[in-house]
């Protein structure tokens, strides 16, 4: 039996010499399940079964018909930032208003995120590990479903991987003009990501990571950081000014205040009173929808009530926050099969084993000590750490909500496949070496056995 190590080495050499073909294969593996899943879904069912869908499609439709960003009541929309509604609205305009066609186009476009992840992986991992990481990301059912749903998560994931990729280009650039140009692109991508999902601390994370990776002593570092920060903050500032001018609301979005009150504070009160947290959330939604307050006053009231609960039960608040984030991070989320009508008995257990296996391999990959001679290339643990920290912090921010399944752990769809690929290759190669050693020991044992059993020549006197 031949060892698989030479096979891995030959595959790594093939991947090095056939970059375009490998990229095309990754893109095909990414596009196929994403288009298939959304093609099987019923757009009307999606709109009715996912409460957040109308909150994106309504302002998107108003952009198409009135060139205005309005909510269902014809007022300026401040809960949803314009990033995703503008994106899906543009696609719907191209598709002639057909939602199914628009979602298929969206799935094809967002499939490119896996390709960008593969290109990033090629710069920080050996070829074989990068390729396996791309395939794991391509066939992940959770990431595949997000690409087709009329929600902001898939678009945010694409922008996030583009941010990491451009940041790597900046690190590798040697020309100052290229560094500054890529820095401007990085800033615009960061601002766009915040307008898709209103997490403004992403600016701090990106600029901080850029400073660490680019290096404080490199020429042009302060110019780079200034350009990146300005390009990232400008679209966010302009949107806040729009909200202040048209809705008399001084903020990026009021969704944070609503979520904190309706979910996190409701969960804390449910723990205190021994009630069902979902029931308290529904009651909070029904209650604040009848306040009749202006947007700014309603947002202030959400925060005032939430802070009162948090100040009274600080330890319980921390517990509920961590619990919700952990639930999102590990939940198998079989609902990803529901929209494509692919549920089956035991789907929860199967998806739990799949996600648990990926997390286990990712842990092995993180603990793995790189060795360029054994790995057919270098593993940049510094870059893996940067991606891991940002993805974990973004996932931890989901602790303000609960019951959202795999949607709010979307950033983990970037780092887990990469680390799992490192762990997978390590396990395969370790198993192969053990098999070779066992075979050698077995062969040596057989030789010694036959040597002992070989009849001695009889001597005649």
Coordinates of C-alpha atoms in Angstrom, one line a residue:
X1 CA 0.0 0.0 0.0
X2 CA 1.4 3.4 -1.0
X3 CA 1.6 6.3 1.4
X4 CA -0.8 9.2 0.9
X5 CA 2.0 11.7 1.6
X6 CA 3.5 11.6 -1.9
X7 CA -0.1 11.9 -3.2
X8 CA -0.6 15.0 -1.2
X9 CA 2.7 16.5 -2.4
X10 CA 1.8 15.8 -6.0
X11 CA -1.6 17.4 -5.5
X12 CA 0.0 20.4 -3.9
X13 CA 2.3 20.7 -6.9
X14 CA -0.7 20.5 -9.3
X15 CA -2.5 23.2 -7.4
X16 CA 0.6 25.4 -7.6
X17 CA 0.8 25.1 -11.4
X18 CA -2.9 25.2 -12.2
X19 CA -4.2 28.2 -10.2
X20 CA -6.9 29.2 -12.7
X21 CA -8.3 25.6 -13.0
X22 CA -8.3 25.2 -9.2
X23 CA -10.1 28.6 -8.8
X24 CA -12.7 27.6 -11.4
X25 CA -13.3 24.3 -9.6
X26 CA -13.7 26.2 -6.3
X27 CA -16.2 28.6 -7.9
X28 CA -18.2 25.8 -9.5
X29 CA -18.4 24.0 -6.1
X30 CA -19.5 27.2 -4.5
X31 CA -22.1 28.2 -7.1
X32 CA -23.8 24.8 -7.5
X33 CA -25.2 24.2 -4.0
X34 CA -26.1 27.9 -3.6
X35 CA -28.1 28.1 -6.8
X36 CA -29.7 24.7 -6.1
X37 CA -30.8 25.6 -2.6
X38 CA -32.4 28.9 -3.5
X39 CA -34.0 27.4 -6.7
X40 CA -35.8 24.9 -4.5
X41 CA -37.1 27.6 -2.1
X42 CA -40.4 29.3 -2.5
X43 CA -39.9 33.2 -2.4
X44 CA -43.4 33.7 -1.0
X45 CA -42.7 31.2 1.8
X46 CA -39.4 33.0 2.5
X47 CA -41.2 36.3 2.8
X48 CA -43.8 34.9 5.2
X49 CA -41.7 32.6 7.3
X50 CA -38.7 35.0 8.0
X51 CA -39.9 38.1 9.7
X52 CA -36.8 40.2 8.7
X53 CA -37.3 39.7 4.9
X54 CA -40.1 42.3 4.4
X55 CA -37.9 44.9 6.3
X56 CA -35.3 44.6 3.5
X57 CA -37.6 44.1 0.5
X58 CA -39.9 47.0 1.4
X59 CA -37.2 49.8 1.2
X60 CA -35.7 48.0 -1.8
X61 CA -39.0 48.2 -3.6
X62 CA -39.3 51.9 -2.6
X63 CA -35.8 52.5 -4.1
X64 CA -36.9 50.9 -7.4
X65 CA -40.3 52.7 -7.6
X66 CA -39.7 56.1 -5.9
X67 CA -35.9 56.5 -5.6
X68 CA -36.5 57.0 -1.9
X69 CA -35.5 54.8 1.1
X70 CA -38.9 54.4 2.9
X71 CA -40.5 51.9 5.3
X72 CA -43.8 50.2 4.9
X73 CA -45.6 53.3 6.2
X74 CA -44.0 55.6 3.7
X75 CA -41.7 57.2 6.3
X76 CA -37.9 57.4 6.0
X77 CA -36.4 54.0 6.9
X78 CA -34.0 54.2 9.8
X79 CA -34.1 50.6 11.1
X80 CA -32.4 49.1 8.0
X81 CA -29.2 50.6 6.7
X82 CA -29.2 51.0 2.9
X83 CA -26.5 48.6 1.9
X84 CA -28.4 45.4 1.4
X85 CA -31.7 46.9 0.2
X86 CA -29.8 48.8 -2.5
X87 CA -28.0 45.7 -3.5
X88 CA -31.1 43.5 -3.8
X89 CA -33.1 46.3 -5.3
X90 CA -30.6 46.7 -8.1
X91 CA -30.7 43.0 -8.8
X92 CA -34.5 43.0 -8.7
X93 CA -34.5 45.8 -11.2
X94 CA -32.3 43.7 -13.5
X95 CA -34.6 40.7 -13.0
X96 CA -37.7 42.7 -13.9
X97 CA -39.1 42.5 -10.4
X98 CA -39.1 38.7 -10.3
X99 CA -37.9 37.8 -6.8
X100 CA -36.9 34.2 -7.6
X101 CA -34.7 35.3 -10.5
X102 CA -33.2 38.0 -8.3
X103 CA -32.3 35.6 -5.6
X104 CA -30.7 33.2 -8.1
X105 CA -28.6 36.1 -9.4
X106 CA -27.7 37.0 -5.8
X107 CA -26.6 33.5 -5.1
X108 CA -24.4 33.5 -8.1
X109 CA -22.8 36.8 -7.2
X110 CA -22.3 35.9 -3.6
X111 CA -20.7 32.6 -4.6
X112 CA -17.7 34.7 -5.5
X113 CA -17.0 35.1 -1.8
X114 CA -15.8 31.6 -1.5
X115 CA -13.5 32.2 -4.5
X116 CA -12.0 35.3 -2.8
X117 CA -11.6 33.2 0.4
X118 CA -9.6 30.7 -1.6
X119 CA -7.4 33.4 -3.1
X120 CA -6.8 34.7 0.4
X121 CA -6.1 31.2 1.7
X122 CA -3.5 30.7 -1.0
X123 CA -1.5 33.7 0.4
X124 CA -1.5 32.4 4.0
X125 CA -1.7 28.6 3.7
X126 CA 0.0 25.9 1.7
X127 CA -1.8 25.1 -1.6
X128 CA -3.4 21.9 -0.5
X129 CA -4.8 23.3 2.8
X130 CA -6.0 26.4 0.9
X131 CA -7.8 24.3 -1.6
X132 CA -9.5 22.1 1.0
X133 CA -10.5 25.2 2.9
X134 CA -12.1 26.6 -0.2
X135 CA -14.1 23.3 -0.7
X136 CA -15.2 23.2 2.9
X137 CA -16.5 26.8 2.6
X138 CA -18.1 26.0 -0.7
X139 CA -20.1 23.0 0.6
X140 CA -21.0 24.4 4.0
X141 CA -24.8 24.2 4.1
X142 CA -25.1 27.3 6.4
X143 CA -23.0 29.5 4.2
X144 CA -24.7 28.2 1.1
X145 CA -28.2 29.1 2.3
X146 CA -27.2 32.6 3.4
X147 CA -26.1 33.4 -0.1
X148 CA -29.6 33.0 -1.5
X149 CA -31.8 34.3 1.3
X150 CA -33.2 37.9 0.9
X151 CA -31.3 38.9 4.1
X152 CA -28.1 40.9 4.6
X153 CA -26.0 38.1 6.1
X154 CA -24.6 36.7 2.8
X155 CA -23.7 40.2 1.4
X156 CA -22.0 41.1 4.7
X157 CA -20.0 37.8 4.5
X158 CA -18.8 38.7 0.9
X159 CA -17.7 42.2 2.0
X160 CA -15.9 40.8 5.1
X161 CA -13.8 38.4 3.0
X162 CA -13.0 41.2 0.5
X163 CA -11.8 43.3 3.5
X164 CA -9.4 40.6 4.6
X165 CA -8.2 40.0 1.0
X166 CA -7.5 43.7 0.3
X167 CA -5.8 44.0 3.7
X168 CA -3.5 41.1 2.7
X169 CA -2.8 42.9 -0.6
X170 CA -1.8 46.0 1.3
X171 CA 0.6 44.0 3.5
X172 CA 2.2 42.4 0.4
X173 CA 2.4 45.7 -1.6
X174 CA 5.8 47.4 -2.0
X175 CA 4.7 50.5 -3.9
X176 CA 3.3 53.3 -1.8
X177 CA 0.8 54.4 -4.4
X178 CA -0.6 50.8 -4.5
X179 CA -0.7 50.8 -0.7
X180 CA -2.7 54.0 -0.5
X181 CA -5.1 53.0 -3.3
X182 CA -5.7 49.6 -1.7
X183 CA -6.2 51.5 1.6
X184 CA -8.9 53.6 0.1
X185 CA -10.6 50.4 -1.3
X186 CA -10.3 48.8 2.2
X187 CA -12.0 51.9 3.8
X188 CA -14.8 51.9 1.2
X189 CA -15.4 48.2 1.7
X190 CA -15.5 48.6 5.5
X191 CA -18.0 51.5 5.2
X192 CA -20.1 49.4 2.8
X193 CA -20.1 46.5 5.3
X194 CA -21.3 48.8 8.1
X195 CA -24.1 50.0 5.8
X196 CA -25.1 46.4 5.2
X197 CA -24.9 45.4 8.9
X198 CA -24.7 48.4 11.2
X199 CA -21.8 47.3 13.4
X200 CA -19.7 50.5 13.5
X201 CA -16.9 49.1 15.7
X202 CA -15.9 47.2 12.6
X203 CA -13.9 50.3 11.6
X204 CA -11.8 50.0 14.8
X205 CA -11.2 46.3 14.2
X206 CA -10.2 46.8 10.6
X207 CA -7.9 49.8 11.2
X208 CA -6.4 48.1 14.2
X209 CA -5.7 44.9 12.3
X210 CA -4.3 46.9 9.4
X211 CA -1.9 48.7 11.8
X212 CA -0.7 45.4 13.3
X213 CA -0.2 43.6 9.9
X214 CA 1.3 46.5 8.0
X215 CA 3.7 47.4 10.8
X216 CA 4.2 50.6 12.7
X217 CA 7.7 51.2 11.2
X218 CA 6.8 50.8 7.5
X219 CA 6.9 53.9 5.3
X220 CA 3.5 55.5 4.7
X221 CA 1.7 53.7 7.6
X222 CA 0.1 56.9 9.0
X223 CA -1.0 58.0 5.5
X224 CA -2.5 54.5 4.9
X225 CA -4.4 54.5 8.2
X226 CA -5.7 58.1 7.6
X227 CA -6.9 57.3 4.1
X228 CA -8.5 54.0 5.3
X229 CA -10.2 55.7 8.2
X230 CA -11.6 58.6 6.2
X231 CA -12.9 56.3 3.4
X232 CA -14.5 54.0 6.0
X233 CA -16.1 56.7 8.1
X234 CA -17.4 59.0 5.4
X235 CA -20.3 56.8 4.1
X236 CA -21.3 56.0 7.7
X237 CA -21.2 59.7 8.6
X238 CA -23.2 60.7 5.5
X239 CA -25.9 58.1 6.4
X240 CA -26.1 59.4 9.9
X241 CA -26.6 62.9 8.5
X242 CA -29.4 61.6 6.3
X243 CA -31.1 60.1 9.3
X244 CA -30.8 63.3 11.3
X245 CA -32.1 65.4 8.4
X246 CA -35.0 63.3 7.2
X247 CA -36.0 61.4 10.3
X248 CA -34.7 63.6 13.2
X249 CA -32.7 60.6 14.4
X250 CA -29.1 61.0 15.5
X251 CA -27.7 57.5 14.8
X252 CA -26.8 54.9 12.2
X253 CA -29.8 52.7 12.9
X254 CA -32.3 52.1 15.7
X255 CA -32.1 48.3 15.3
X256 CA -29.5 48.0 18.1
X257 CA -31.7 49.6 20.7
X258 CA -34.7 47.6 19.6
X259 CA -32.7 44.3 19.7
X260 CA -31.2 45.0 23.1
X261 CA -34.6 45.7 24.6
X262 CA -36.7 43.1 22.8
X263 CA -34.2 40.3 23.1
X264 CA -31.4 40.7 25.7
X265 CA -33.4 42.6 28.3
X266 CA -36.4 40.3 27.6
X267 CA -34.1 37.3 28.2
X268 CA -32.8 38.7 31.5
X269 CA -36.4 39.4 32.7
X270 CA -37.4 35.9 31.6
X271 CA -34.6 34.4 33.7
X272 CA -35.7 36.4 36.7
X273 CA -39.4 35.7 36.5
X274 CA -39.1 32.1 35.2
X275 CA -41.0 33.0 32.0
X276 CA -40.5 32.0 28.4
X277 CA -38.0 34.3 26.7
X278 CA -39.7 34.1 23.3
X279 CA -43.1 35.1 24.8
X280 CA -41.5 38.1 26.5
X281 CA -39.8 39.1 23.2
X282 CA -43.1 39.0 21.4
X283 CA -44.8 41.0 24.2
X284 CA -42.0 43.6 24.0
X285 CA -42.4 43.9 20.2
X286 CA -46.2 44.4 20.6
X287 CA -45.8 46.9 23.4
X288 CA -43.2 49.2 21.7
X289 CA -45.0 49.1 18.4
X290 CA -47.9 51.0 20.2
X291 CA -45.8 53.7 21.8
X292 CA -46.4 56.2 19.0
X293 CA -43.2 58.0 19.8
X294 CA -40.8 59.7 17.3
X295 CA -37.9 57.6 16.3
X296 CA -35.3 59.3 18.5
X297 CA -37.6 59.2 21.6
X298 CA -38.4 55.6 21.0
X299 CA -34.7 54.7 20.7
X300 CA -33.9 56.6 23.9
X301 CA -36.8 54.7 25.7
X302 CA -35.5 51.4 24.5
X303 CA -32.0 52.1 25.9
X304 CA -33.4 53.6 29.1
X305 CA -35.5 50.5 29.9
X306 CA -32.7 48.2 28.9
X307 CA -30.1 49.9 31.1
X308 CA -32.5 49.8 34.1
X309 CA -32.7 46.0 33.7
X310 CA -29.0 45.6 33.1
X311 CA -28.1 47.7 36.1
X312 CA -30.3 45.7 38.4
X313 CA -29.0 42.3 37.1
X314 CA -25.5 42.8 35.8
X315 CA -24.2 39.2 36.3
X316 CA -27.4 37.7 34.8
X317 CA -27.0 40.1 31.8
X318 CA -23.5 38.9 31.1
X319 CA -24.6 35.3 31.4
X320 CA -27.5 35.8 29.0
X321 CA -25.3 37.6 26.5
X322 CA -22.6 34.9 26.5
X323 CA -25.3 32.2 26.4
X324 CA -27.0 33.6 23.3
X325 CA -23.7 34.1 21.5
X326 CA -22.7 30.6 22.3
X327 CA -26.0 29.2 21.0
X328 CA -25.6 31.0 17.7
X329 CA -22.0 29.7 17.4
X330 CA -22.8 26.0 17.9
X331 CA -26.4 25.5 17.0
X332 CA -26.8 23.0 14.1
X333 CA -29.6 25.1 12.7
X334 CA -31.6 22.6 10.6
X335 CA -33.9 25.4 9.4
X336 CA -31.3 26.0 6.6
X337 CA -32.8 22.9 5.0
X338 CA -36.4 23.9 5.6
X339 CA -36.5 26.7 3.1
X340 CA -35.3 24.4 0.3
X341 CA -37.7 21.6 1.5
X342 CA -34.8 19.3 2.2
X343 CA -35.5 18.4 5.9
X344 CA -35.3 14.7 6.8
X345 CA -35.5 12.6 10.0
X346 CA -32.3 13.0 11.9
X347 CA -31.2 16.2 10.1
X348 CA -30.6 17.9 13.5
X349 CA -28.2 15.2 14.5
X350 CA -26.4 15.0 11.1
X351 CA -25.9 18.8 11.0
X352 CA -24.7 18.7 14.6
X353 CA -22.1 16.1 13.7
X354 CA -21.0 18.0 10.7
X355 CA -20.6 21.4 12.5
X356 CA -19.1 19.7 15.5
X357 CA -16.6 17.9 13.2
X358 CA -15.6 21.1 11.5
X359 CA -15.1 22.8 14.9
X360 CA -13.0 19.9 16.1
X361 CA -10.9 19.9 13.0
X362 CA -10.5 23.7 13.4
X363 CA -9.3 23.3 16.9
X364 CA -6.8 20.7 15.8
X365 CA -5.7 23.0 13.0
X366 CA -5.2 25.9 15.4
X367 CA -3.1 23.8 17.8
X368 CA -1.0 22.4 14.9
X369 CA 2.6 23.6 15.0
X370 CA 3.5 24.6 11.4
X371 CA 6.5 23.1 9.7
X372 CA 7.1 24.2 6.1
X373 CA 8.9 21.0 5.2
X374 CA 5.9 18.9 6.2
X375 CA 3.2 21.3 5.1
X376 CA 4.5 21.9 1.5
X377 CA 4.6 25.6 2.4
X378 CA 4.2 28.2 5.2
X379 CA 1.2 28.6 7.5
X380 CA 0.8 32.3 8.4
X381 CA -0.6 31.9 12.0
X382 CA -0.5 35.7 12.5
X383 CA -3.1 36.1 9.7
X384 CA -5.2 33.2 10.9
X385 CA -5.2 34.9 14.4
X386 CA -6.4 38.2 12.9
X387 CA -9.2 36.6 11.0
X388 CA -10.2 34.4 14.0
X389 CA -10.3 37.4 16.4
X390 CA -12.4 39.6 14.1
X391 CA -14.8 36.7 13.2
X392 CA -15.2 35.7 16.9
X393 CA -15.8 39.3 18.0
X394 CA -18.4 39.8 15.3
X395 CA -20.1 36.5 16.3
X396 CA -20.0 37.5 20.0
X397 CA -21.9 40.7 19.2
X398 CA -24.8 38.4 18.3
X399 CA -25.3 37.9 22.1
X400 CA -27.7 40.9 22.1
X401 CA -30.2 38.6 20.3
X402 CA -31.2 35.0 20.6
X403 CA -33.0 32.2 18.6
X404 CA -31.4 33.2 15.3
X405 CA -29.7 29.9 14.6
X406 CA -26.7 30.0 12.3
X407 CA -27.5 33.4 10.7
X408 CA -25.6 35.5 13.2
X409 CA -22.5 33.3 13.2
X410 CA -21.9 34.0 9.5
X411 CA -18.4 35.4 10.1
X412 CA -17.3 31.9 11.3
X413 CA -18.0 30.6 7.8
X414 CA -14.7 32.3 6.9
X415 CA -12.3 31.1 9.6
X416 CA -13.6 27.7 10.5
X417 CA -13.1 26.2 7.0
X418 CA -9.5 27.5 6.9
X419 CA -8.6 26.1 10.3
X420 CA -10.5 22.9 9.6
X421 CA -8.5 22.4 6.4
X422 CA -5.3 22.7 8.4
X423 CA -6.6 20.1 10.9
X424 CA -7.9 17.8 8.2
X425 CA -4.5 17.7 6.4
X426 CA -2.7 17.1 9.6
X427 CA -5.0 14.2 10.6
X428 CA -4.7 12.6 7.2
X429 CA -0.9 12.9 7.1
X430 CA -0.6 11.7 10.7
X431 CA -2.8 8.7 10.0
X432 CA -0.8 8.0 6.8
X433 CA 2.5 8.0 8.7
X434 CA 1.1 5.7 11.4
X435 CA -0.1 3.3 8.7
X436 CA 3.4 3.3 7.1
X437 CA 5.0 2.6 10.5
X438 CA 2.6 -0.2 11.3
X439 CA 3.2 -1.7 7.9
X440 CA 7.0 -1.5 8.3
X441 CA 6.7 -3.1 11.8
X442 CA 4.5 -5.8 10.4
X443 CA 6.9 -6.5 7.5
X444 CA 9.8 -6.6 9.9
X445 CA 7.9 -8.9 12.2
X446 CA 7.2 -11.3 9.3
X447 CA 10.8 -11.3 8.3
X448 CA 11.9 -12.1 11.8
X449 CA 9.3 -14.8 12.1
X450 CA 10.3 -16.6 8.9
X451 CA 13.9 -16.2 9.9
X452 CA 13.2 -18.1 13.1
X453 CA 11.1 -20.7 11.4
X454 CA 13.5 -21.3 8.5
X455 CA 14.8 -25.0 8.8
X456 CA 18.5 -25.3 9.6
X457 CA 20.5 -27.4 7.2
X458 CA 21.2 -30.9 8.5
X459 CA 24.8 -31.8 9.0
X460 CA 26.1 -35.3 8.2
X461 CA 29.0 -36.7 9.9

